[in-house]
PDB file of N, CA and C in Angstrom:
ATOM      1  N   MET L  15     -18.633  34.487  38.750  1.00  0.00           N
ATOM      2  CA  MET L  15     -18.095  33.223  37.567  1.00  0.00           C
ATOM      3  C   MET L  15     -18.738  32.196  38.406  1.00  0.00           C
ATOM      4  N   ALA L  16     -19.181  32.053  39.590  1.00  0.00           N
ATOM      5  CA  ALA L  16     -19.993  31.096  39.999  1.00  0.00           C
ATOM      6  C   ALA L  16     -21.436  31.807  39.973  1.00  0.00           C
ATOM      7  N   THR L  17     -21.418  33.378  38.680  1.00  0.00           N
ATOM      8  CA  THR L  17     -22.992  33.028  39.007  1.00  0.00           C
ATOM      9  C   THR L  17     -23.594  32.585  37.518  1.00  0.00           C
ATOM     10  N   THR L  18     -22.003  32.330  36.433  1.00  0.00           N
ATOM     11  CA  THR L  18     -22.209  31.665  35.107  1.00  0.00           C
ATOM     12  C   THR L  18     -22.226  30.508  35.236  1.00  0.00           C
ATOM     13  N   SER L  19     -21.699  30.169  36.113  1.00  0.00           N
ATOM     14  CA  SER L  19     -21.276  28.034  36.508  1.00  0.00           C
ATOM     15  C   SER L  19     -23.376  27.563  37.144  1.00  0.00           C
ATOM     16  N   SER L  20     -23.165  28.778  38.191  1.00  0.00           N
ATOM     17  CA  SER L  20     -25.101  28.295  38.463  1.00  0.00           C
ATOM     18  C   SER L  20     -26.335  28.899  37.264  1.00  0.00           C
ATOM     19  N   THR L  21     -25.961  29.723  36.591  1.00  0.00           N
ATOM     20  CA  THR L  21     -26.544  29.864  35.146  1.00  0.00           C
ATOM     21  C   THR L  21     -26.797  28.697  34.016  1.00  0.00           C
ATOM     22  N   SER L  22     -25.883  27.749  34.253  1.00  0.00           N
ATOM     23  CA  SER L  22     -25.720  27.273  32.484  1.00  0.00           C
ATOM     24  C   SER L  22     -25.911  26.410  33.165  1.00  0.00           C
ATOM     25  N   ALA L  23     -25.495  25.939  34.757  1.00  0.00           N
ATOM     26  CA  ALA L  23     -26.162  24.909  35.058  1.00  0.00           C
ATOM     27  C   ALA L  23     -28.285  24.365  35.862  1.00  0.00           C
ATOM     28  N   SER L  24     -28.636  26.284  35.939  1.00  0.00           N
ATOM     29  CA  SER L  24     -29.938  26.234  36.179  1.00  0.00           C
ATOM     30  C   SER L  24     -31.057  25.931  34.904  1.00  0.00           C
ATOM     31  N   SER L  25     -29.837  26.183  33.735  1.00  0.00           N
ATOM     32  CA  SER L  25     -30.378  25.595  31.737  1.00  0.00           C
ATOM     33  C   SER L  25     -30.517  24.432  31.455  1.00  0.00           C
ATOM     34  N   VAL L  26     -29.821  23.631  32.071  1.00  0.00           N
ATOM     35  CA  VAL L  26     -29.044  21.925  31.963  1.00  0.00           C
ATOM     36  C   VAL L  26     -30.540  21.347  32.624  1.00  0.00           C
ATOM     37  N   SER L  27     -30.615  21.917  34.374  1.00  0.00           N
ATOM     38  CA  SER L  27     -32.234  21.157  34.577  1.00  0.00           C
ATOM     39  C   SER L  27     -33.519  21.677  33.411  1.00  0.00           C
ATOM     40  N   GLN L  28     -32.859  23.157  33.541  1.00  0.00           N
ATOM     41  CA  GLN L  28     -34.758  23.106  33.213  1.00  0.00           C
ATOM     42  C   GLN L  28     -35.492  22.898  32.131  1.00  0.00           C
ATOM     43  N   GLY L  29     -34.568  22.703  30.766  1.00  0.00           N
ATOM     44  CA  GLY L  29     -34.515  22.535  29.680  1.00  0.00           C
ATOM     45  C   GLY L  29     -33.995  20.734  28.773  1.00  0.00           C
ATOM     46  N   GLY L  30     -33.425  20.811  29.928  1.00  0.00           N
ATOM     47  CA  GLY L  30     -32.382  19.704  29.521  1.00  0.00           C
ATOM     48  C   GLY L  30     -31.582  19.168  28.537  1.00  0.00           C
ATOM     49  N   SER L  31     -30.954  20.845  27.937  1.00  0.00           N
ATOM     50  CA  SER L  31     -29.742  20.724  27.004  1.00  0.00           C
ATOM     51  C   SER L  31     -28.908  22.089  27.979  1.00  0.00           C
ATOM     52  N   LEU L  32     -28.037  22.288  26.830  1.00  0.00           N
ATOM     53  CA  LEU L  32     -27.459  24.055  27.116  1.00  0.00           C
ATOM     54  C   LEU L  32     -27.685  24.665  26.214  1.00  0.00           C
ATOM     55  N   ALA L  33     -27.488  25.466  26.647  1.00  0.00           N
ATOM     56  CA  ALA L  33     -28.156  27.079  26.536  1.00  0.00           C
ATOM     57  C   ALA L  33     -27.829  26.914  25.336  1.00  0.00           C
ATOM     58  N   ALA L  34     -28.851  27.941  23.995  1.00  0.00           N
ATOM     59  CA  ALA L  34     -28.220  28.092  22.424  1.00  0.00           C
ATOM     60  C   ALA L  34     -27.148  28.648  22.179  1.00  0.00           C
ATOM     61  N   VAL L  35     -26.417  28.743  21.457  1.00  0.00           N
ATOM     62  CA  VAL L  35     -24.955  28.889  20.383  1.00  0.00           C
ATOM     63  C   VAL L  35     -25.565  30.277  20.370  1.00  0.00           C
ATOM     64  N   PRO L  36     -25.301  30.936  20.453  1.00  0.00           N
ATOM     65  CA  PRO L  36     -25.060  32.284  19.442  1.00  0.00           C
ATOM     66  C   PRO L  36     -24.654  32.465  18.174  1.00  0.00           C
ATOM     67  N   GLN L  37     -26.004  33.282  17.523  1.00  0.00           N
ATOM     68  CA  GLN L  37     -25.399  33.009  16.132  1.00  0.00           C
ATOM     69  C   GLN L  37     -23.994  33.301  15.274  1.00  0.00           C
ATOM     70  N   PRO L  38     -22.839  33.542  14.448  1.00  0.00           N
ATOM     71  CA  PRO L  38     -21.098  34.015  14.627  1.00  0.00           C
ATOM     72  C   PRO L  38     -22.035  35.162  13.616  1.00  0.00           C
ATOM     73  N   THR L  39     -21.316  35.531  14.020  1.00  0.00           N
ATOM     74  CA  THR L  39     -21.061  37.106  12.863  1.00  0.00           C
ATOM     75  C   THR L  39     -20.773  36.738  11.325  1.00  0.00           C
ATOM     76  N   GLU L  40     -20.986  37.716  10.949  1.00  0.00           N
ATOM     77  CA  GLU L  40     -20.129  37.061   8.982  1.00  0.00           C
ATOM     78  C   GLU L  40     -18.524  36.433   9.369  1.00  0.00           C
ATOM     79  N   ALA L  41     -17.530  37.706   9.867  1.00  0.00           N
ATOM     80  CA  ALA L  41     -16.563  36.930  10.077  1.00  0.00           C
ATOM     81  C   ALA L  41     -16.489  35.747  10.388  1.00  0.00           C
ATOM     82  N   GLN L  42     -16.978  35.777  11.394  1.00  0.00           N
ATOM     83  CA  GLN L  42     -17.349  34.206  11.338  1.00  0.00           C
ATOM     84  C   GLN L  42     -17.529  33.665  11.108  1.00  0.00           C
ATOM     85  N   GLN L  43     -18.330  34.204  10.326  1.00  0.00           N
ATOM     86  CA  GLN L  43     -19.262  32.783   9.124  1.00  0.00           C
ATOM     87  C   GLN L  43     -18.201  32.142   7.957  1.00  0.00           C
ATOM     88  N   ARG L  44     -17.416  33.028   7.106  1.00  0.00           N
ATOM     89  CA  ARG L  44     -16.903  33.268   6.840  1.00  0.00           C
ATOM     90  C   ARG L  44     -15.285  32.066   6.687  1.00  0.00           C
ATOM     91  N   VAL L  45     -15.214  32.289   8.364  1.00  0.00           N
ATOM     92  CA  VAL L  45     -13.641  31.587   8.956  1.00  0.00           C
ATOM     93  C   VAL L  45     -14.585  30.371   8.882  1.00  0.00           C
ATOM     94  N   LEU L  46     -15.442  29.735   9.272  1.00  0.00           N
ATOM     95  CA  LEU L  46     -16.075  28.665   9.633  1.00  0.00           C
ATOM     96  C   LEU L  46     -16.516  28.006   8.413  1.00  0.00           C
ATOM     97  N   GLU L  47     -16.516  29.084   7.348  1.00  0.00           N
ATOM     98  CA  GLU L  47     -16.898  27.910   5.798  1.00  0.00           C
ATOM     99  C   GLU L  47     -15.923  27.417   5.359  1.00  0.00           C
ATOM    100  N   ARG L  48     -14.256  28.490   4.958  1.00  0.00           N
ATOM    101  CA  ARG L  48     -13.281  28.615   4.589  1.00  0.00           C
ATOM    102  C   ARG L  48     -12.602  26.855   5.720  1.00  0.00           C
ATOM    103  N   ILE L  49     -13.376  26.810   7.249  1.00  0.00           N
ATOM    104  CA  ILE L  49     -12.887  25.356   7.251  1.00  0.00           C
ATOM    105  C   ILE L  49     -14.040  24.196   6.705  1.00  0.00           C
ATOM    106  N   ALA L  50     -15.024  24.582   7.057  1.00  0.00           N
ATOM    107  CA  ALA L  50     -15.173  23.536   6.219  1.00  0.00           C
ATOM    108  C   ALA L  50     -14.870  22.994   4.920  1.00  0.00           C
ATOM    109  N   ALA L  51     -14.403  23.554   3.626  1.00  0.00           N
ATOM    110  CA  ALA L  51     -14.404  24.170   2.306  1.00  0.00           C
ATOM    111  C   ALA L  51     -12.741  23.283   2.517  1.00  0.00           C
ATOM    112  N   GLN L  52     -12.605  23.555   3.646  1.00  0.00           N
ATOM    113  CA  GLN L  52     -10.916  22.783   3.822  1.00  0.00           C
ATOM    114  C   GLN L  52     -10.975  20.961   4.033  1.00  0.00           C
ATOM    115  N   ARG L  53     -11.787  21.292   5.196  1.00  0.00           N
ATOM    116  CA  ARG L  53     -11.808  19.482   5.496  1.00  0.00           C
ATOM    117  C   ARG L  53     -12.792  18.744   3.859  1.00  0.00           C
ATOM    118  N   ASP L  54     -13.616  19.378   3.602  1.00  0.00           N
ATOM    119  CA  ASP L  54     -14.091  18.454   2.468  1.00  0.00           C
ATOM    120  C   ASP L  54     -12.572  18.460   1.563  1.00  0.00           C
ATOM    121  N   ARG L  55     -11.726  19.500   1.450  1.00  0.00           N
ATOM    122  CA  ARG L  55     -10.339  19.307   0.194  1.00  0.00           C
ATOM    123  C   ARG L  55     -10.049  18.114   1.340  1.00  0.00           C
ATOM    124  N   LEU L  56      -9.468  18.288   2.243  1.00  0.00           N
ATOM    125  CA  LEU L  56      -8.651  17.122   2.648  1.00  0.00           C
ATOM    126  C   LEU L  56      -9.209  15.728   2.987  1.00  0.00           C
ATOM    127  N   HIS L  57     -11.248  15.311   2.566  1.00  0.00           N
ATOM    128  CA  HIS L  57     -11.003  14.291   3.068  1.00  0.00           C
ATOM    129  C   HIS L  57     -11.209  14.330   1.150  1.00  0.00           C
ATOM    130  N   ALA L  58     -10.946  14.523   0.006  1.00  0.00           N
ATOM    131  CA  ALA L  58     -11.195  14.533  -1.150  1.00  0.00           C
ATOM    132  C   ALA L  58      -9.616  13.852  -0.878  1.00  0.00           C
ATOM    133  N   ARG L  59      -8.665  14.868  -0.918  1.00  0.00           N
ATOM    134  CA  ARG L  59      -6.924  14.390  -1.472  1.00  0.00           C
ATOM    135  C   ARG L  59      -7.084  13.438  -0.568  1.00  0.00           C
ATOM    136  N   ARG L  60      -7.783  12.712   1.106  1.00  0.00           N
ATOM    137  CA  ARG L  60      -7.390  11.586   1.829  1.00  0.00           C
ATOM    138  C   ARG L  60      -8.110  10.023   0.873  1.00  0.00           C
ATOM    139  N   THR L  61      -8.851  10.253  -0.260  1.00  0.00           N
ATOM    140  CA  THR L  61     -10.068   9.497  -0.361  1.00  0.00           C
ATOM    141  C   THR L  61      -9.191   9.068  -2.044  1.00  0.00           C
ATOM    142  N   ALA L  62      -8.918   9.761  -2.566  1.00  0.00           N
ATOM    143  CA  ALA L  62      -7.729  10.117  -3.865  1.00  0.00           C
ATOM    144  C   ALA L  62      -6.759   9.557  -3.359  1.00  0.00           C
ATOM    145  N   ARG L  63      -5.689   9.680  -2.624  1.00  0.00           N
ATOM    146  CA  ARG L  63      -4.289   8.971  -2.030  1.00  0.00           C
ATOM    147  C   ARG L  63      -4.136   7.781  -1.674  1.00  0.00           C
ATOM    148  N   MET L  64      -6.021   7.508  -1.158  1.00  0.00           N
ATOM    149  CA  MET L  64      -6.227   5.582  -0.557  1.00  0.00           C
ATOM    150  C   MET L  64      -6.222   5.168  -2.181  1.00  0.00           C
ATOM    151  N   GLN L  65      -7.172   5.446  -3.400  1.00  0.00           N
ATOM    152  CA  GLN L  65      -7.044   4.625  -3.625  1.00  0.00           C
ATOM    153  C   GLN L  65      -6.245   4.674  -4.801  1.00  0.00           C
ATOM    154  N   ALA L  66      -5.406   5.338  -5.375  1.00  0.00           N
ATOM    155  CA  ALA L  66      -4.325   5.868  -5.748  1.00  0.00           C
ATOM    156  C   ALA L  66      -3.282   4.569  -5.141  1.00  0.00           C
ATOM    157  N   MET L  67      -3.251   3.631  -4.154  1.00  0.00           N
ATOM    158  CA  MET L  67      -2.155   2.835  -2.781  1.00  0.00           C
ATOM    159  C   MET L  67      -2.830   2.297  -3.119  1.00  0.00           C
ATOM    160  N   ALA L  68      -4.095   1.689  -3.154  1.00  0.00           N
ATOM    161  CA  ALA L  68      -4.876   0.801  -3.828  1.00  0.00           C
ATOM    162  C   ALA L  68      -4.962   0.500  -4.816  1.00  0.00           C
ATOM    163  N   LEU L  69      -4.426   1.092  -5.920  1.00  0.00           N
ATOM    164  CA  LEU L  69      -4.030   0.464  -7.330  1.00  0.00           C
ATOM    165  C   LEU L  69      -2.761   0.426  -7.824  1.00  0.00           C
ATOM    166  N   ALA L  70      -2.032   0.924  -6.916  1.00  0.00           N
ATOM    167  CA  ALA L  70      -1.134   1.028  -7.642  1.00  0.00           C
ATOM    168  C   ALA L  70      -0.485  -0.502  -6.477  1.00  0.00           C
ATOM    169  N   ARG L  71      -0.733  -0.870  -5.156  1.00  0.00           N
ATOM    170  CA  ARG L  71      -0.554  -2.983  -4.911  1.00  0.00           C
ATOM    171  C   ARG L  71      -2.284  -3.215  -5.581  1.00  0.00           C
ATOM    172  N   HIS L  72      -2.595  -2.648  -6.658  1.00  0.00           N
ATOM    173  CA  HIS L  72      -3.597  -4.302  -7.547  1.00  0.00           C
ATOM    174  C   HIS L  72      -2.513  -4.284  -8.750  1.00  0.00           C
ATOM    175  N   GLU L  73      -1.470  -2.784  -8.592  1.00  0.00           N
ATOM    176  CA  GLU L  73      -0.809  -3.408  -9.928  1.00  0.00           C
ATOM    177  C   GLU L  73       0.383  -3.830  -9.404  1.00  0.00           C
ATOM    178  N   GLN L  74       1.083  -4.513  -8.638  1.00  0.00           N
ATOM    179  CA  GLN L  74       2.453  -4.269  -8.659  1.00  0.00           C
ATOM    180  C   GLN L  74       1.840  -6.200  -8.301  1.00  0.00           C
ATOM    181  N   GLY L  75       0.932  -6.209  -7.705  1.00  0.00           N
ATOM    182  CA  GLY L  75       0.288  -7.871  -7.606  1.00  0.00           C
ATOM    183  C   GLY L  75       0.582  -8.611  -8.698  1.00  0.00           C
ATOM    184  N   LEU L  76      -0.027  -7.810  -9.498  1.00  0.00           N
ATOM    185  CA  LEU L  76      -0.579  -8.532 -10.853  1.00  0.00           C
ATOM    186  C   LEU L  76       1.348  -8.555 -12.097  1.00  0.00           C
ATOM    187  N   GLY L  77       2.004  -8.481 -11.988  1.00  0.00           N
ATOM    188  CA  GLY L  77       3.890  -8.302 -12.124  1.00  0.00           C
ATOM    189  C   GLY L  77       4.238  -7.341 -13.218  1.00  0.00           C
ATOM    190  N   GLY L  78       3.534  -6.135 -13.935  1.00  0.00           N
ATOM    191  CA  GLY L  78       3.589  -5.327 -14.424  1.00  0.00           C
ATOM    192  C   GLY L  78       4.170  -5.618 -15.612  1.00  0.00           C
ATOM    193  N   THR L  79       3.991  -6.552 -16.477  1.00  0.00           N
ATOM    194  CA  THR L  79       4.524  -6.993 -17.828  1.00  0.00           C
ATOM    195  C   THR L  79       3.925  -6.069 -18.764  1.00  0.00           C
ATOM    196  N   ASP L  80       3.291  -5.181 -18.847  1.00  0.00           N
ATOM    197  CA  ASP L  80       2.486  -4.356 -19.720  1.00  0.00           C
ATOM    198  C   ASP L  80       4.017  -2.456 -19.432  1.00  0.00           C
ATOM    199  N   GLU L  81       4.895  -2.972 -18.577  1.00  0.00           N
ATOM    200  CA  GLU L  81       5.379  -1.636 -18.759  1.00  0.00           C
ATOM    201  C   GLU L  81       6.801  -1.785 -19.669  1.00  0.00           C
ATOM    202  N   SER L  82       7.562  -0.740 -19.470  1.00  0.00           N
ATOM    203  CA  SER L  82       8.512  -0.615 -20.621  1.00  0.00           C
ATOM    204  C   SER L  82       9.639  -2.070 -19.308  1.00  0.00           C
ATOM    205  N   LEU L  83      11.289  -1.700 -20.194  1.00  0.00           N
ATOM    206  CA  LEU L  83      12.251  -2.930 -20.215  1.00  0.00           C
ATOM    207  C   LEU L  83      12.933  -1.599 -18.928  1.00  0.00           C
ATOM    208  N   ALA L  84      12.833  -0.497 -19.168  1.00  0.00           N
ATOM    209  CA  ALA L  84      13.432   0.551 -17.848  1.00  0.00           C
ATOM    210  C   ALA L  84      13.341  -0.008 -16.540  1.00  0.00           C
ATOM    211  N   LEU L  85      11.666   0.363 -16.397  1.00  0.00           N
ATOM    212  CA  LEU L  85      10.890   0.304 -15.179  1.00  0.00           C
ATOM    213  C   LEU L  85      10.626  -1.901 -14.520  1.00  0.00           C
ATOM    214  N   ARG L  86      10.846  -1.965 -15.311  1.00  0.00           N
ATOM    215  CA  ARG L  86      11.470  -3.380 -14.576  1.00  0.00           C
ATOM    216  C   ARG L  86      12.298  -3.897 -14.250  1.00  0.00           C
ATOM    217  N   ALA L  87      13.261  -2.865 -15.168  1.00  0.00           N
ATOM    218  CA  ALA L  87      14.955  -3.348 -14.288  1.00  0.00           C
ATOM    219  C   ALA L  87      14.967  -1.919 -13.447  1.00  0.00           C
ATOM    220  N   ALA L  88      14.320  -0.996 -12.820  1.00  0.00           N
ATOM    221  CA  ALA L  88      14.547  -0.488 -11.694  1.00  0.00           C
ATOM    222  C   ALA L  88      14.040  -1.152 -10.740  1.00  0.00           C
ATOM    223  N   ALA L  89      12.821  -1.783 -10.414  1.00  0.00           N
ATOM    224  CA  ALA L  89      11.824  -2.815  -9.798  1.00  0.00           C
ATOM    225  C   ALA L  89      12.558  -3.753  -9.073  1.00  0.00           C
ATOM    226  N   PHE L  90      12.872  -4.144 -10.618  1.00  0.00           N
ATOM    227  CA  PHE L  90      14.449  -4.685 -10.184  1.00  0.00           C
ATOM    228  C   PHE L  90      15.736  -4.378  -9.084  1.00  0.00           C
ATOM    229  N   ALA L  91      15.802  -3.828 -10.051  1.00  0.00           N
ATOM    230  CA  ALA L  91      17.030  -3.503  -9.086  1.00  0.00           C
ATOM    231  C   ALA L  91      16.886  -2.593  -7.292  1.00  0.00           C
ATOM    232  N   ARG L  92      14.770  -1.961  -7.261  1.00  0.00           N
ATOM    233  CA  ARG L  92      14.756  -1.802  -5.714  1.00  0.00           C
ATOM    234  C   ARG L  92      14.461  -3.423  -5.076  1.00  0.00           C
ATOM    235  N   GLU L  93      13.961  -4.310  -5.661  1.00  0.00           N
ATOM    236  CA  GLU L  93      13.623  -5.535  -5.400  1.00  0.00           C
ATOM    237  C   GLU L  93      15.304  -6.775  -4.627  1.00  0.00           C
ATOM    238  N   HIS L  94      16.558  -6.422  -5.653  1.00  0.00           N
ATOM    239  CA  HIS L  94      17.395  -7.444  -5.146  1.00  0.00           C
ATOM    240  C   HIS L  94      18.805  -5.851  -5.452  1.00  0.00           C
ATOM    241  N   PRO L  95      18.946  -5.117  -4.534  1.00  0.00           N
ATOM    242  CA  PRO L  95      20.477  -4.328  -4.564  1.00  0.00           C
ATOM    243  C   PRO L  95      21.527  -5.286  -4.914  1.00  0.00           C
ATOM    244  N   LEU L  96      21.710  -6.238  -3.736  1.00  0.00           N
ATOM    245  CA  LEU L  96      23.125  -7.296  -4.408  1.00  0.00           C
ATOM    246  C   LEU L  96      22.965  -7.430  -5.562  1.00  0.00           C
ATOM    247  N   ALA L  97      21.596  -8.459  -6.295  1.00  0.00           N
ATOM    248  CA  ALA L  97      22.243  -8.625  -7.274  1.00  0.00           C
ATOM    249  C   ALA L  97      22.683  -7.783  -8.768  1.00  0.00           C
ATOM    250  N   VAL L  98      22.166  -6.758  -8.079  1.00  0.00           N
ATOM    251  CA  VAL L  98      22.730  -5.577  -8.950  1.00  0.00           C
ATOM    252  C   VAL L  98      24.104  -5.504  -8.996  1.00  0.00           C
ATOM    253  N   ALA L  99      24.360  -5.209  -8.127  1.00  0.00           N
ATOM    254  CA  ALA L  99      26.018  -4.966  -8.018  1.00  0.00           C
ATOM    255  C   ALA L  99      26.356  -5.949  -8.254  1.00  0.00           C
ATOM    256  N   ALA L 100      26.158  -6.796  -7.415  1.00  0.00           N
ATOM    257  CA  ALA L 100      27.173  -7.784  -8.735  1.00  0.00           C
ATOM    258  C   ALA L 100      26.814  -7.456  -9.924  1.00  0.00           C
ATOM    259  N   MET L 101      26.553  -7.412 -10.705  1.00  0.00           N
ATOM    260  CA  MET L 101      26.510  -7.412 -11.460  1.00  0.00           C
ATOM    261  C   MET L 101      27.389  -6.355 -12.232  1.00  0.00           C
ATOM    262  N   ALA L 102      26.963  -5.374 -12.103  1.00  0.00           N
ATOM    263  CA  ALA L 102      27.636  -4.321 -12.410  1.00  0.00           C
ATOM    264  C   ALA L 102      29.454  -3.923 -11.705  1.00  0.00           C
ATOM    265  N   ALA L 103      29.357  -4.821 -10.625  1.00  0.00           N
ATOM    266  CA  ALA L 103      30.997  -6.085 -10.405  1.00  0.00           C
ATOM    267  C   ALA L 103      32.078  -6.245 -11.538  1.00  0.00           C
ATOM    268  N   VAL L 104      30.968  -7.091 -12.001  1.00  0.00           N
ATOM    269  CA  VAL L 104      31.879  -7.670 -12.999  1.00  0.00           C
ATOM    270  C   VAL L 104      31.658  -6.950 -13.952  1.00  0.00           C
ATOM    271  N   ALA L 105      30.661  -6.558 -14.608  1.00  0.00           N
ATOM    272  CA  ALA L 105      30.427  -5.187 -16.042  1.00  0.00           C
ATOM    273  C   ALA L 105      31.849  -4.660 -16.139  1.00  0.00           C
ATOM    274  N   VAL L 106      32.011  -4.083 -14.933  1.00  0.00           N
ATOM    275  CA  VAL L 106      33.444  -3.239 -14.400  1.00  0.00           C
ATOM    276  C   VAL L 106      34.458  -4.106 -14.801  1.00  0.00           C
ATOM    277  N   VAL L 107      34.716  -5.483 -13.967  1.00  0.00           N
ATOM    278  CA  VAL L 107      35.646  -6.575 -14.262  1.00  0.00           C
ATOM    279  C   VAL L 107      36.168  -6.806 -15.558  1.00  0.00           C
ATOM    280  N   ALA L 108      35.793  -6.408 -16.438  1.00  0.00           N
ATOM    281  CA  ALA L 108      34.961  -7.125 -17.987  1.00  0.00           C
ATOM    282  C   ALA L 108      35.515  -6.008 -18.674  1.00  0.00           C
ATOM    283  N   GLY L 109      35.198  -4.679 -18.553  1.00  0.00           N
ATOM    284  CA  GLY L 109      35.330  -3.722 -19.396  1.00  0.00           C
ATOM    285  C   GLY L 109      34.538  -3.325 -20.658  1.00  0.00           C
ATOM    286  N   PRO L 110      35.137  -2.434 -20.815  1.00  0.00           N
ATOM    287  CA  PRO L 110      34.010  -1.915 -21.856  1.00  0.00           C
ATOM    288  C   PRO L 110      34.233  -3.090 -22.820  1.00  0.00           C
ATOM    289  N   ARG L 111      34.973  -3.713 -23.575  1.00  0.00           N
ATOM    290  CA  ARG L 111      35.406  -4.444 -25.341  1.00  0.00           C
ATOM    291  C   ARG L 111      34.156  -5.300 -25.198  1.00  0.00           C
ATOM    292  N   ARG L 112      34.265  -6.303 -23.823  1.00  0.00           N
ATOM    293  CA  ARG L 112      33.322  -7.437 -23.252  1.00  0.00           C
ATOM    294  C   ARG L 112      32.051  -7.048 -23.661  1.00  0.00           C
ATOM    295  N   LEU L 113      31.094  -5.381 -22.932  1.00  0.00           N
ATOM    296  CA  LEU L 113      30.417  -5.455 -22.603  1.00  0.00           C
ATOM    297  C   LEU L 113      29.766  -5.431 -23.583  1.00  0.00           C
ATOM    298  N   ILE L 114      30.510  -4.857 -24.592  1.00  0.00           N
ATOM    299  CA  ILE L 114      30.640  -3.929 -25.705  1.00  0.00           C
ATOM    300  C   ILE L 114      29.615  -6.021 -26.742  1.00  0.00           C
ATOM    301  N   ARG L 115      30.513  -6.166 -26.903  1.00  0.00           N
ATOM    302  CA  ARG L 115      30.154  -7.454 -27.557  1.00  0.00           C
ATOM    303  C   ARG L 115      29.560  -8.588 -26.816  1.00  0.00           C
ATOM    304  N   TRP L 116      29.294  -8.361 -25.425  1.00  0.00           N
ATOM    305  CA  TRP L 116      28.388  -9.416 -24.866  1.00  0.00           C
ATOM    306  C   TRP L 116      26.522  -8.424 -24.868  1.00  0.00           C
ATOM    307  N   ALA L 117      26.213  -7.426 -25.285  1.00  0.00           N
ATOM    308  CA  ALA L 117      25.338  -6.316 -25.867  1.00  0.00           C
ATOM    309  C   ALA L 117      25.283  -6.733 -27.465  1.00  0.00           C
ATOM    310  N   GLY L 118      26.213  -6.467 -28.119  1.00  0.00           N
ATOM    311  CA  GLY L 118      26.152  -7.136 -29.075  1.00  0.00           C
ATOM    312  C   GLY L 118      24.901  -9.192 -29.788  1.00  0.00           C
ATOM    313  N   VAL L 119      25.295  -9.584 -28.686  1.00  0.00           N
ATOM    314  CA  VAL L 119      24.325 -11.091 -28.571  1.00  0.00           C
ATOM    315  C   VAL L 119      23.219 -10.816 -27.666  1.00  0.00           C
ATOM    316  N   ALA L 120      23.879 -10.182 -26.481  1.00  0.00           N
ATOM    317  CA  ALA L 120      21.921  -9.809 -25.650  1.00  0.00           C
ATOM    318  C   ALA L 120      20.826  -9.052 -26.123  1.00  0.00           C
ATOM    319  N   LEU L 121      21.190  -8.318 -26.750  1.00  0.00           N
ATOM    320  CA  LEU L 121      20.240  -7.146 -26.794  1.00  0.00           C
ATOM    321  C   LEU L 121      19.411  -7.548 -27.330  1.00  0.00           C
ATOM    322  N   PRO L 122      19.881  -8.887 -28.858  1.00  0.00           N
ATOM    323  CA  PRO L 122      18.674  -9.242 -29.152  1.00  0.00           C
ATOM    324  C   PRO L 122      18.351 -10.240 -29.345  1.00  0.00           C
ATOM    325  N   LEU L 123      18.485 -11.224 -28.300  1.00  0.00           N
ATOM    326  CA  LEU L 123      17.518 -12.067 -27.644  1.00  0.00           C
ATOM    327  C   LEU L 123      16.871 -10.978 -26.826  1.00  0.00           C
ATOM    328  N   LEU L 124      16.938 -10.153 -26.162  1.00  0.00           N
ATOM    329  CA  LEU L 124      15.833  -9.705 -25.419  1.00  0.00           C
ATOM    330  C   LEU L 124      14.460  -8.934 -25.979  1.00  0.00           C
ATOM    331  N   MET L 125      15.099  -7.925 -27.043  1.00  0.00           N
ATOM    332  CA  MET L 125      14.335  -7.853 -28.243  1.00  0.00           C
ATOM    333  C   MET L 125      13.074  -8.420 -28.949  1.00  0.00           C
ATOM    334  N   ARG L 126      13.531 -10.442 -29.789  1.00  0.00           N
ATOM    335  CA  ARG L 126      12.884 -10.961 -29.416  1.00  0.00           C
ATOM    336  C   ARG L 126      12.262 -11.446 -28.198  1.00  0.00           C
ATOM    337  N   LEU L 127      12.263 -11.724 -26.698  1.00  0.00           N
ATOM    338  CA  LEU L 127      11.714 -12.201 -25.644  1.00  0.00           C
ATOM    339  C   LEU L 127      10.626 -10.825 -25.957  1.00  0.00           C
ATOM    340  N   ARG L 128      10.431  -9.649 -25.877  1.00  0.00           N
ATOM    341  CA  ARG L 128       9.767  -8.734 -26.335  1.00  0.00           C
ATOM    342  C   ARG L 128       8.067  -8.741 -26.715  1.00  0.00           C
ATOM    343  N   ARG L 129       8.992  -9.837 -27.722  1.00  0.00           N
ATOM    344  CA  ARG L 129       7.443 -10.039 -28.968  1.00  0.00           C
ATOM    345  C   ARG L 129       6.783 -10.810 -28.676  1.00  0.00           C
TER     346      ARG L 129
END
């Protein structure tokens, strides 16, 4: 073991750099190529994810007026859970007959607003 450390120390002092790295065998080379391919895939996936997140942040900042009514309602529910819970409680208290009557008034108004 002492000879190995003295040999590497002498090669550093003589040439100024470490000894040359041995050439990999075919099996080792295949493993190295697979590792390089995996690194490339991970880098591409990370880049695509970052772009998708940036796009989502950009679209979220715009307000999403082009989204469907269901998507906007889901976004509202995520942002205002207490308001949605209060509306659900009012709906339960009002009962199905009143809800159908109110929907008959509110839905035509909503459809006009979408135009």
